[in-house]
Amino acid sequence: MIENLLESTVREIIDRHPETLAVFTGFNIFSPADAAQDLWSILKLKELLRVKKINAAVFTALLIDQIKDAQQYRQLSAAVVNKPGGFNFIAQLPCALKLPLHSALQTFLEKLQQEKNIRLNYYVWSCSTDILAFADYIGQVDNIDDAPDLLFTTDYLINKNFTERFIKKGFYRAPTERPVNSSLSGIDIVDTDGCYNVVAINPVVVVIDCKRLGSLPLPKTWDDLLKPEFEQMVVLNGCPGDFDDMVLLNIYKQYGDDGIAALKRSVRYGMHPSEMIRSMAGNKADLPPIHVMPHFFANTIAPPIEAKVIWMEDGTLITPLSFLVKSTKTEELAELIAFLTGPEFGRICAGAYFPSLHPNVKNRLPANAVLKWLGWDYIRGQDTADLLARLNRNFI
């Protein structure tokens, strides 16, 4: 299938599989409005990826996952009739994980319905593209009966209203303690309060554009990036008003407002990681040489871009992927919980460069990688949502 896709024109792919348009637009190759241009009827996918300097193996894998996802969804929608009422569970997934995890999830749910006649209402959000924001939905829930039985999310900063009403009062609890993958055992990522069930992490790495670095030294620590010599030399994941939570909070925790001011001096602008990679592939000389992005996107970079991935010596910052489940629903949702904490789910995460906590999964981490997590005590010790809003206002 990969060869057929690479030899097909972009127009042929989108006409045969309309669902793949989301992958093309997600990588900012073109907007939905541009999809009808005559160029796409001529240009083969392999040529497009070569021009855009996008890793063909990674991109075609995403296309295939999207195609299979749509096929399975059509089969599932014919087999499963939603029950009236609220959601049994909702999931908010990073772009890189939505396609493979959603596909696996649908296969699992179809099997659950066919073999055990268990039907679950669910919805899967994308972190970056959805009409209704996950945070807005969670924020308006004011009754535990209306709240989802299980939430799978990258958002460890869940809405304050939801936290105060439901999490702190013990409505959501971790079912059982599980062993942790040895590669992640030293970072205290497990929530000892027993609310968040962490299943994987999302590392944020520093990518160096070697051609544009010039005489600058390689930054090896976050402290290095705050030095005056790196002024205007950094591109940060995000945009004005919504920069990378993990970077801002970690810098603030360690260095305070002075650290945020120093980071502001170093960062020229914010950008989506796919746009960073596209700009690195261009010929423009005056571009920052240092890019802060999730590990998944760093692995989509292909030659002729000369890039070096830096795992910071004082800690590569990580965000947890976790789920919350109502304490009264752990038995009813036992099969779903077993799937989310099982080896298949863990292997999918690890395969997309989201290291899994499952002890039997092989993670794609350098042997000497130091990982840095804010800590659940820090998260709970203050109103992090208000803090982030202030840091973003003062940043750029």
mmCIF file of C-alpha atoms in Angstrom:
data_model
loop_
_atom_site.group_PDB
_atom_site.id
_atom_site.type_symbol
_atom_site.label_atom_id
_atom_site.label_comp_id
_atom_site.label_asym_id
_atom_site.label_seq_id
_atom_site.Cartn_x
_atom_site.Cartn_y
_atom_site.Cartn_z
ATOM 1 C CA MET A 1 0.000 0.000 0.000
ATOM 2 C CA ILE A 2 2.890 2.368 0.769
ATOM 3 C CA GLU A 3 4.290 2.094 -2.768
ATOM 4 C CA ASN A 4 0.842 2.694 -4.271
ATOM 5 C CA LEU A 5 0.460 5.837 -2.191
ATOM 6 C CA LEU A 6 3.896 7.190 -3.049
ATOM 7 C CA GLU A 7 3.289 6.663 -6.770
ATOM 8 C CA SER A 8 -0.183 8.239 -6.647
ATOM 9 C CA THR A 9 -0.851 11.918 -7.161
ATOM 10 C CA VAL A 10 -2.099 13.917 -4.208
ATOM 11 C CA ARG A 11 -5.443 14.367 -5.966
ATOM 12 C CA GLU A 12 -5.805 10.604 -6.506
ATOM 13 C CA ILE A 13 -5.156 9.928 -2.828
ATOM 14 C CA ILE A 14 -7.647 12.527 -1.584
ATOM 15 C CA ASP A 15 -10.319 11.480 -4.092
ATOM 16 C CA ARG A 16 -10.012 7.805 -3.114
ATOM 17 C CA HIS A 17 -9.620 8.515 0.595
ATOM 18 C CA PRO A 18 -11.121 11.914 1.569
ATOM 19 C CA GLU A 19 -10.219 11.272 5.196
ATOM 20 C CA THR A 20 -6.509 11.747 4.335
ATOM 21 C CA LEU A 21 -7.059 15.472 3.769
ATOM 22 C CA ALA A 22 -6.700 15.889 7.544
ATOM 23 C CA VAL A 23 -3.142 14.506 7.383
ATOM 24 C CA PHE A 24 -2.094 16.860 4.571
ATOM 25 C CA THR A 25 -3.566 19.901 6.313
ATOM 26 C CA GLY A 26 -2.224 18.754 9.692
ATOM 27 C CA PHE A 27 1.314 18.955 8.288
ATOM 28 C CA ASN A 28 0.462 22.386 6.832
ATOM 29 C CA ILE A 29 1.190 21.128 3.309
ATOM 30 C CA PHE A 30 -1.889 23.000 2.176
ATOM 31 C CA SER A 31 -5.162 24.283 3.569
ATOM 32 C CA PRO A 32 -8.523 22.657 2.780
ATOM 33 C CA ALA A 33 -9.254 25.582 0.442
ATOM 34 C CA ASP A 34 -6.081 24.842 -1.566
ATOM 35 C CA ALA A 35 -6.858 21.142 -2.013
ATOM 36 C CA ALA A 36 -8.565 21.666 -5.374
ATOM 37 C CA GLN A 37 -5.541 23.225 -7.097
ATOM 38 C CA ASP A 38 -4.508 21.651 -10.416
ATOM 39 C CA LEU A 39 -0.989 21.045 -9.098
ATOM 40 C CA TRP A 40 -2.210 18.200 -6.897
ATOM 41 C CA SER A 41 -3.528 16.342 -9.970
ATOM 42 C CA ILE A 42 0.019 16.240 -11.361
ATOM 43 C CA LEU A 43 2.328 16.002 -8.365
ATOM 44 C CA LYS A 44 2.979 12.520 -6.979
ATOM 45 C CA LEU A 45 3.129 12.047 -3.237
ATOM 46 C CA LYS A 46 6.777 10.941 -3.335
ATOM 47 C CA GLU A 47 7.673 14.162 -5.169
ATOM 48 C CA LEU A 48 5.720 16.324 -2.747
ATOM 49 C CA LEU A 49 7.394 14.764 0.297
ATOM 50 C CA ARG A 50 10.809 15.145 -1.300
ATOM 51 C CA VAL A 51 10.193 18.853 -1.966
ATOM 52 C CA LYS A 52 8.765 19.466 1.511
ATOM 53 C CA LYS A 53 11.584 17.454 3.166
ATOM 54 C CA ILE A 54 9.077 15.272 5.034
ATOM 55 C CA ASN A 55 9.967 11.733 6.090
ATOM 56 C CA ALA A 56 8.107 9.483 3.626
ATOM 57 C CA ALA A 57 7.851 6.475 5.961
ATOM 58 C CA VAL A 58 6.310 8.512 8.780
ATOM 59 C CA PHE A 59 3.913 10.400 6.504
ATOM 60 C CA THR A 60 2.661 7.336 4.622
ATOM 61 C CA ALA A 61 2.169 5.513 7.927
ATOM 62 C CA LEU A 62 -0.080 8.355 9.064
ATOM 63 C CA LEU A 63 -2.016 8.183 5.782
ATOM 64 C CA ILE A 64 -2.500 4.424 6.124
ATOM 65 C CA ASP A 65 -3.633 4.783 9.735
ATOM 66 C CA GLN A 66 -6.143 7.439 8.696
ATOM 67 C CA ILE A 67 -7.503 5.226 5.905
ATOM 68 C CA LYS A 68 -7.827 2.194 8.187
ATOM 69 C CA ASP A 69 -9.319 4.390 10.883
ATOM 70 C CA ALA A 70 -12.078 5.549 8.517
ATOM 71 C CA GLN A 71 -12.755 2.010 7.296
ATOM 72 C CA GLN A 72 -13.078 0.668 10.819
ATOM 73 C CA TYR A 73 -15.233 3.602 11.870
ATOM 74 C CA ARG A 74 -17.684 2.849 9.047
ATOM 75 C CA GLN A 75 -17.821 -0.787 10.143
ATOM 76 C CA LEU A 76 -18.198 0.186 13.788
ATOM 77 C CA SER A 77 -20.944 2.741 13.163
ATOM 78 C CA ALA A 78 -22.935 0.014 11.415
ATOM 79 C CA ALA A 79 -22.423 -2.419 14.290
ATOM 80 C CA VAL A 80 -22.732 -0.203 17.357
ATOM 81 C CA VAL A 81 -25.819 1.752 18.322
ATOM 82 C CA ASN A 82 -25.042 4.475 20.855
ATOM 83 C CA LYS A 83 -26.917 4.319 24.107
ATOM 84 C CA PRO A 84 -28.896 7.404 25.107
ATOM 85 C CA GLY A 85 -27.368 9.563 27.829
ATOM 86 C CA GLY A 86 -23.896 10.874 28.598
ATOM 87 C CA PHE A 87 -20.453 9.700 27.594
ATOM 88 C CA ASN A 88 -18.967 6.538 29.058
ATOM 89 C CA PHE A 89 -15.627 7.991 28.133
ATOM 90 C CA ILE A 90 -13.964 10.767 26.197
ATOM 91 C CA ALA A 91 -10.386 11.008 24.972
ATOM 92 C CA GLN A 92 -8.191 13.947 24.038
ATOM 93 C CA LEU A 93 -5.223 12.758 21.975
ATOM 94 C CA PRO A 94 -2.163 14.481 20.501
ATOM 95 C CA CYS A 95 -2.179 14.700 16.689
ATOM 96 C CA ALA A 96 0.557 12.079 16.402
ATOM 97 C CA LEU A 97 -1.418 9.558 18.448
ATOM 98 C CA LYS A 98 -4.993 10.215 17.367
ATOM 99 C CA LEU A 99 -4.812 8.161 14.173
ATOM 100 C CA PRO A 100 -3.218 4.927 15.455
ATOM 101 C CA LEU A 101 -4.844 4.981 18.899
ATOM 102 C CA HIS A 102 -8.290 5.854 17.597
ATOM 103 C CA SER A 103 -8.031 2.997 15.113
ATOM 104 C CA ALA A 104 -6.998 0.501 17.802
ATOM 105 C CA LEU A 105 -9.678 1.816 20.117
ATOM 106 C CA GLN A 106 -12.416 1.345 17.534
ATOM 107 C CA THR A 107 -11.274 -2.214 16.828
ATOM 108 C CA PHE A 108 -11.346 -2.948 20.558
ATOM 109 C CA LEU A 109 -14.828 -1.444 20.996
ATOM 110 C CA GLU A 110 -16.213 -3.373 18.054
ATOM 111 C CA LYS A 111 -14.883 -6.607 19.557
ATOM 112 C CA LEU A 112 -16.312 -5.660 22.954
ATOM 113 C CA GLN A 113 -19.733 -5.076 21.445
ATOM 114 C CA GLN A 114 -19.723 -8.250 19.367
ATOM 115 C CA GLU A 115 -18.351 -10.619 22.008
ATOM 116 C CA LYS A 116 -19.872 -9.230 25.220
ATOM 117 C CA ASN A 117 -22.663 -6.972 23.975
ATOM 118 C CA ILE A 118 -21.084 -4.015 25.798
ATOM 119 C CA ARG A 119 -21.767 -0.702 24.089
ATOM 120 C CA LEU A 120 -19.979 2.491 25.102
ATOM 121 C CA ASN A 121 -20.708 6.096 24.181
ATOM 122 C CA TYR A 122 -17.458 7.886 23.454
ATOM 123 C CA TYR A 123 -15.854 10.809 21.662
ATOM 124 C CA VAL A 124 -12.219 11.419 20.689
ATOM 125 C CA TRP A 125 -10.851 14.958 20.575
ATOM 126 C CA SER A 126 -7.733 16.075 18.745
ATOM 127 C CA CYS A 127 -5.506 18.392 20.772
ATOM 128 C CA SER A 128 -5.276 20.880 17.911
ATOM 129 C CA THR A 129 -8.311 20.504 15.647
ATOM 130 C CA ASP A 130 -11.813 20.319 17.027
ATOM 131 C CA ILE A 131 -14.903 22.470 16.899
ATOM 132 C CA LEU A 132 -15.582 22.121 20.628
ATOM 133 C CA ALA A 133 -12.519 22.523 22.826
ATOM 134 C CA PHE A 134 -11.938 19.739 25.346
ATOM 135 C CA ALA A 135 -11.337 22.265 28.144
ATOM 136 C CA ASP A 136 -14.596 24.090 27.348
ATOM 137 C CA TYR A 137 -16.570 20.860 27.502
ATOM 138 C CA ILE A 138 -15.012 19.775 30.804
ATOM 139 C CA GLY A 139 -15.451 23.240 32.299
ATOM 140 C CA GLN A 140 -19.209 23.279 31.874
ATOM 141 C CA VAL A 141 -19.881 19.945 33.625
ATOM 142 C CA ASP A 142 -21.462 20.695 37.014
ATOM 143 C CA ASN A 143 -22.961 17.343 38.025
ATOM 144 C CA ILE A 144 -21.042 14.113 38.555
ATOM 145 C CA ASP A 145 -23.803 12.162 36.798
ATOM 146 C CA ASP A 146 -23.211 14.244 33.663
ATOM 147 C CA ALA A 147 -19.431 13.856 33.827
ATOM 148 C CA PRO A 148 -17.792 11.174 31.648
ATOM 149 C CA ASP A 149 -17.123 7.896 33.416
ATOM 150 C CA LEU A 150 -13.580 7.863 32.022
ATOM 151 C CA LEU A 151 -11.450 10.695 30.618
ATOM 152 C CA PHE A 152 -8.242 10.014 28.698
ATOM 153 C CA THR A 153 -6.260 13.202 28.276
ATOM 154 C CA THR A 154 -2.922 14.943 27.846
ATOM 155 C CA ASP A 155 -4.328 17.773 29.939
ATOM 156 C CA TYR A 156 -2.952 17.295 33.445
ATOM 157 C CA LEU A 157 -4.150 20.854 34.157
ATOM 158 C CA ILE A 158 -7.815 19.871 34.105
ATOM 159 C CA ASN A 159 -10.269 22.739 34.556
ATOM 160 C CA LYS A 160 -10.265 24.137 38.101
ATOM 161 C CA ASN A 161 -14.045 23.807 38.415
ATOM 162 C CA PHE A 162 -13.874 20.120 37.435
ATOM 163 C CA THR A 163 -10.933 19.502 39.763
ATOM 164 C CA GLU A 164 -12.581 21.122 42.783
ATOM 165 C CA ARG A 165 -15.990 19.516 42.256
ATOM 166 C CA PHE A 166 -15.017 16.012 41.260
ATOM 167 C CA ILE A 167 -11.321 15.092 41.471
ATOM 168 C CA LYS A 168 -10.528 16.490 44.926
ATOM 169 C CA LYS A 169 -13.719 14.969 46.321
ATOM 170 C CA GLY A 170 -12.606 11.488 45.283
ATOM 171 C CA PHE A 171 -15.096 10.784 42.513
ATOM 172 C CA TYR A 172 -12.200 9.726 40.253
ATOM 173 C CA ARG A 173 -9.670 7.188 41.481
ATOM 174 C CA ALA A 174 -6.899 5.039 40.014
ATOM 175 C CA PRO A 175 -8.072 1.388 39.963
ATOM 176 C CA THR A 176 -4.813 -0.303 41.021
ATOM 177 C CA GLU A 177 -1.102 0.349 41.268
ATOM 178 C CA ARG A 178 0.868 -1.079 38.349
ATOM 179 C CA PRO A 179 4.580 -1.692 37.769
ATOM 180 C CA VAL A 180 6.376 1.010 35.777
ATOM 181 C CA ASN A 181 8.646 0.520 32.772
ATOM 182 C CA SER A 182 12.255 0.501 33.972
ATOM 183 C CA SER A 183 13.168 3.321 31.556
ATOM 184 C CA LEU A 184 10.705 5.622 33.369
ATOM 185 C CA SER A 185 11.060 4.417 36.938
ATOM 186 C CA GLY A 186 13.051 7.350 38.312
ATOM 187 C CA ILE A 187 10.864 10.334 37.416
ATOM 188 C CA ASP A 188 7.985 10.048 39.941
ATOM 189 C CA ILE A 189 5.411 10.198 37.162
ATOM 190 C CA VAL A 190 2.968 7.943 39.040
ATOM 191 C CA ASP A 191 0.288 9.948 40.861
ATOM 192 C CA THR A 192 0.645 8.800 44.464
ATOM 193 C CA ASP A 193 -2.701 10.431 45.323
ATOM 194 C CA GLY A 194 -4.321 7.806 43.110
ATOM 195 C CA CYS A 195 -6.310 10.057 40.761
ATOM 196 C CA TYR A 196 -4.425 10.135 37.457
ATOM 197 C CA ASN A 197 -3.584 6.836 35.747
ATOM 198 C CA VAL A 198 -0.497 7.681 33.684
ATOM 199 C CA VAL A 199 0.042 5.377 30.692
ATOM 200 C CA ALA A 200 2.683 7.234 28.631
ATOM 201 C CA ILE A 201 4.683 10.455 28.385
ATOM 202 C CA ASN A 202 5.321 13.047 25.687
ATOM 203 C CA PRO A 203 8.973 14.245 25.705
ATOM 204 C CA VAL A 204 9.856 17.740 24.472
ATOM 205 C CA VAL A 205 13.285 17.791 22.804
ATOM 206 C CA VAL A 206 15.520 20.512 21.398
ATOM 207 C CA VAL A 207 16.322 20.227 17.691
ATOM 208 C CA ILE A 208 19.354 22.006 16.261
ATOM 209 C CA ASP A 209 19.413 23.128 12.632
ATOM 210 C CA CYS A 210 23.123 22.454 12.143
ATOM 211 C CA LYS A 211 23.471 24.514 8.948
ATOM 212 C CA ARG A 212 22.127 27.622 10.657
ATOM 213 C CA LEU A 213 23.795 27.243 14.067
ATOM 214 C CA GLY A 214 26.991 28.907 12.860
ATOM 215 C CA SER A 215 29.530 29.605 15.597
ATOM 216 C CA LEU A 216 27.022 29.251 18.425
ATOM 217 C CA PRO A 217 27.791 26.470 20.915
ATOM 218 C CA LEU A 218 25.393 23.552 21.200
ATOM 219 C CA PRO A 219 23.017 24.171 24.116
ATOM 220 C CA LYS A 220 23.208 21.253 26.536
ATOM 221 C CA THR A 221 20.928 22.480 29.320
ATOM 222 C CA TRP A 222 17.873 24.696 29.714
ATOM 223 C CA ASP A 223 20.119 27.106 31.568
ATOM 224 C CA ASP A 224 22.183 27.424 28.365
ATOM 225 C CA LEU A 225 19.122 28.502 26.374
ATOM 226 C CA LEU A 226 18.521 31.369 28.801
ATOM 227 C CA LYS A 227 21.957 32.905 28.176
ATOM 228 C CA PRO A 228 22.281 36.200 26.233
ATOM 229 C CA GLU A 229 24.182 34.557 23.338
ATOM 230 C CA PHE A 230 21.005 32.695 22.376
ATOM 231 C CA GLU A 231 18.935 35.861 22.042
ATOM 232 C CA GLN A 232 16.317 35.441 19.267
ATOM 233 C CA MET A 233 17.781 32.020 18.380
ATOM 234 C CA VAL A 234 14.906 29.795 19.526
ATOM 235 C CA VAL A 235 11.558 28.763 18.033
ATOM 236 C CA LEU A 236 9.151 27.463 20.677
ATOM 237 C CA ASN A 237 6.234 25.112 20.165
ATOM 238 C CA GLY A 238 3.049 27.197 20.318
ATOM 239 C CA CYS A 239 1.848 30.678 19.480
ATOM 240 C CA PRO A 240 1.259 33.982 21.309
ATOM 241 C CA GLY A 241 -1.100 33.300 24.186
ATOM 242 C CA ASP A 242 -0.616 29.540 24.030
ATOM 243 C CA PHE A 243 3.030 28.545 24.292
ATOM 244 C CA ASP A 244 4.196 25.117 25.429
ATOM 245 C CA ASP A 245 2.820 24.618 28.959
ATOM 246 C CA MET A 246 5.582 22.285 30.041
ATOM 247 C CA VAL A 247 8.381 24.648 28.993
ATOM 248 C CA LEU A 248 6.858 27.736 30.614
ATOM 249 C CA LEU A 249 5.998 25.992 33.876
ATOM 250 C CA ASN A 250 9.366 24.262 34.243
ATOM 251 C CA ILE A 251 11.311 27.446 33.542
ATOM 252 C CA TYR A 252 9.141 29.365 35.995
ATOM 253 C CA LYS A 253 9.442 26.669 38.670
ATOM 254 C CA GLN A 254 13.250 26.654 38.462
ATOM 255 C CA TYR A 255 14.066 30.290 37.633
ATOM 256 C CA GLY A 256 10.973 32.349 38.457
ATOM 257 C CA ASP A 257 9.965 35.462 36.528
ATOM 258 C CA ASP A 258 13.620 36.205 35.711
ATOM 259 C CA GLY A 259 13.800 32.884 33.890
ATOM 260 C CA ILE A 260 10.644 33.633 31.906
ATOM 261 C CA ALA A 261 12.124 37.021 30.934
ATOM 262 C CA ALA A 262 15.350 35.306 29.805
ATOM 263 C CA LEU A 263 13.387 32.727 27.810
ATOM 264 C CA LYS A 264 11.377 35.529 26.218
ATOM 265 C CA ARG A 265 14.661 37.097 25.107
ATOM 266 C CA SER A 266 15.816 33.818 23.545
ATOM 267 C CA VAL A 267 12.573 32.986 21.708
ATOM 268 C CA ARG A 268 11.990 34.797 18.415
ATOM 269 C CA TYR A 269 8.515 33.377 17.832
ATOM 270 C CA GLY A 270 6.231 30.390 18.327
ATOM 271 C CA MET A 271 5.246 27.872 15.670
ATOM 272 C CA HIS A 272 3.600 24.492 15.199
ATOM 273 C CA PRO A 273 6.293 21.770 14.941
ATOM 274 C CA SER A 274 5.256 20.806 11.406
ATOM 275 C CA GLU A 275 5.805 24.431 10.359
ATOM 276 C CA MET A 276 9.214 24.422 12.072
ATOM 277 C CA ILE A 277 10.290 21.449 9.976
ATOM 278 C CA ARG A 278 9.000 23.018 6.788
ATOM 279 C CA SER A 279 10.915 26.250 7.491
ATOM 280 C CA MET A 280 14.099 24.298 8.260
ATOM 281 C CA ALA A 281 13.835 22.712 4.809
ATOM 282 C CA GLY A 282 13.643 26.118 3.110
ATOM 283 C CA ASN A 283 16.436 28.338 1.842
ATOM 284 C CA LYS A 284 15.804 31.365 4.031
ATOM 285 C CA ALA A 285 19.035 32.211 5.815
ATOM 286 C CA ASP A 286 17.779 34.324 8.700
ATOM 287 C CA LEU A 287 16.000 31.620 10.670
ATOM 288 C CA PRO A 288 16.537 30.660 14.316
ATOM 289 C CA PRO A 289 18.660 27.496 14.517
ATOM 290 C CA ILE A 290 17.092 26.055 17.685
ATOM 291 C CA HIS A 291 13.634 24.466 17.770
ATOM 292 C CA VAL A 292 11.757 23.118 20.801
ATOM 293 C CA MET A 293 9.245 20.432 19.784
ATOM 294 C CA PRO A 294 7.750 17.053 20.795
ATOM 295 C CA HIS A 295 9.941 14.017 20.117
ATOM 296 C CA PHE A 296 7.466 12.621 17.558
ATOM 297 C CA PHE A 297 7.899 15.611 15.252
ATOM 298 C CA ALA A 298 11.681 15.530 15.621
ATOM 299 C CA ASN A 299 11.545 12.048 14.115
ATOM 300 C CA THR A 300 9.711 13.252 11.004
ATOM 301 C CA ILE A 301 12.724 15.332 9.939
ATOM 302 C CA ALA A 302 14.381 13.896 6.830
ATOM 303 C CA PRO A 303 17.485 14.728 4.743
ATOM 304 C CA PRO A 304 18.714 17.056 3.407
ATOM 305 C CA ILE A 305 17.900 18.843 6.673
ATOM 306 C CA GLU A 306 20.940 18.489 8.922
ATOM 307 C CA ALA A 307 19.421 18.246 12.386
ATOM 308 C CA LYS A 308 20.672 17.149 15.781
ATOM 309 C CA VAL A 309 18.264 16.168 18.553
ATOM 310 C CA ILE A 310 19.377 17.312 22.005
ATOM 311 C CA TRP A 311 18.220 15.548 25.155
ATOM 312 C CA MET A 312 18.988 18.208 27.749
ATOM 313 C CA GLU A 313 21.493 17.161 30.404
ATOM 314 C CA ASP A 314 19.393 18.791 33.132
ATOM 315 C CA GLY A 315 16.289 16.976 31.919
ATOM 316 C CA THR A 316 14.134 16.562 28.834
ATOM 317 C CA LEU A 317 10.734 17.952 29.781
ATOM 318 C CA ILE A 318 7.803 15.539 29.701
ATOM 319 C CA THR A 319 4.002 15.723 29.709
ATOM 320 C CA PRO A 320 1.965 12.751 30.981
ATOM 321 C CA LEU A 321 -0.789 10.997 29.039
ATOM 322 C CA SER A 322 -3.249 9.728 31.606
ATOM 323 C CA PHE A 323 -6.835 8.822 32.296
ATOM 324 C CA LEU A 324 -9.289 9.450 35.108
ATOM 325 C CA VAL A 325 -12.017 6.919 35.907
ATOM 326 C CA LYS A 326 -14.946 7.214 38.296
ATOM 327 C CA SER A 327 -14.432 5.075 41.383
ATOM 328 C CA THR A 328 -17.958 3.699 40.925
ATOM 329 C CA LYS A 329 -17.261 2.612 37.329
ATOM 330 C CA THR A 330 -13.991 0.678 37.575
ATOM 331 C CA GLU A 331 -15.724 -2.696 37.506
ATOM 332 C CA GLU A 332 -18.107 -1.768 34.688
ATOM 333 C CA LEU A 333 -15.238 -0.400 32.577
ATOM 334 C CA ALA A 334 -12.721 -3.099 33.545
ATOM 335 C CA GLU A 335 -12.179 -4.228 29.926
ATOM 336 C CA LEU A 336 -11.545 -0.673 28.732
ATOM 337 C CA ILE A 337 -9.163 0.020 31.623
ATOM 338 C CA ALA A 338 -7.271 -3.200 30.864
ATOM 339 C CA PHE A 339 -6.952 -2.112 27.229
ATOM 340 C CA LEU A 340 -5.679 1.384 28.095
ATOM 341 C CA THR A 341 -3.100 -0.032 30.513
ATOM 342 C CA GLY A 342 -2.196 -3.061 28.404
ATOM 343 C CA PRO A 343 0.808 -3.876 26.200
ATOM 344 C CA GLU A 344 -0.904 -3.270 22.829
ATOM 345 C CA PHE A 345 -1.851 0.279 23.788
ATOM 346 C CA GLY A 346 1.632 0.799 25.220
ATOM 347 C CA ARG A 347 3.334 -0.412 22.039
ATOM 348 C CA ILE A 348 1.268 1.995 19.926
ATOM 349 C CA CYS A 349 2.326 4.887 22.159
ATOM 350 C CA ALA A 350 5.989 3.862 22.140
ATOM 351 C CA GLY A 351 5.911 3.387 18.362
ATOM 352 C CA ALA A 352 4.862 7.025 17.974
ATOM 353 C CA TYR A 353 7.684 8.179 20.298
ATOM 354 C CA PHE A 354 5.453 8.497 23.364
ATOM 355 C CA PRO A 355 7.287 6.251 25.866
ATOM 356 C CA SER A 356 4.915 3.862 27.641
ATOM 357 C CA LEU A 357 4.768 3.052 31.340
ATOM 358 C CA HIS A 358 3.917 -0.583 30.594
ATOM 359 C CA PRO A 359 6.815 -2.724 31.878
ATOM 360 C CA ASN A 360 6.857 -5.026 28.817
ATOM 361 C CA VAL A 361 7.097 -2.296 26.176
ATOM 362 C CA LYS A 362 10.395 -1.263 24.608
ATOM 363 C CA ASN A 363 10.606 2.527 24.592
ATOM 364 C CA ARG A 364 12.520 4.609 22.076
ATOM 365 C CA LEU A 365 14.672 6.527 24.525
ATOM 366 C CA PRO A 366 18.422 7.166 24.504
ATOM 367 C CA ALA A 367 20.168 5.127 27.171
ATOM 368 C CA ASN A 368 21.432 8.253 28.939
ATOM 369 C CA ALA A 369 18.248 10.334 28.634
ATOM 370 C CA VAL A 370 17.421 12.394 31.730
ATOM 371 C CA LEU A 371 13.687 13.091 32.001
ATOM 372 C CA LYS A 372 12.191 15.980 33.947
ATOM 373 C CA TRP A 373 8.637 16.139 35.275
ATOM 374 C CA LEU A 374 7.090 19.073 37.163
ATOM 375 C CA GLY A 375 5.616 16.784 39.806
ATOM 376 C CA TRP A 376 2.043 16.240 40.911
ATOM 377 C CA ASP A 377 2.625 18.151 44.157
ATOM 378 C CA TYR A 378 3.639 21.236 42.182
ATOM 379 C CA ILE A 379 0.610 20.908 39.894
ATOM 380 C CA ARG A 380 -1.762 20.631 42.853
ATOM 381 C CA GLY A 381 -0.020 23.293 44.925
ATOM 382 C CA GLN A 382 -1.248 26.264 42.904
ATOM 383 C CA ASP A 383 -3.729 27.395 40.284
ATOM 384 C CA THR A 384 -1.594 26.391 37.314
ATOM 385 C CA ALA A 385 -4.207 27.534 34.790
ATOM 386 C CA ASP A 386 -4.081 31.101 36.142
ATOM 387 C CA LEU A 387 -0.292 30.938 36.346
ATOM 388 C CA LEU A 388 -0.034 29.833 32.718
ATOM 389 C CA ALA A 389 -2.370 32.596 31.608
ATOM 390 C CA ARG A 390 -0.111 35.147 33.326
ATOM 391 C CA LEU A 391 3.088 33.650 31.909
ATOM 392 C CA ASN A 392 1.641 33.653 28.396
ATOM 393 C CA ARG A 393 0.484 37.273 28.736
ATOM 394 C CA ASN A 394 3.951 38.376 29.799
ATOM 395 C CA PHE A 395 5.859 36.220 27.341
ATOM 396 C CA ILE A 396 5.496 37.727 23.874
#
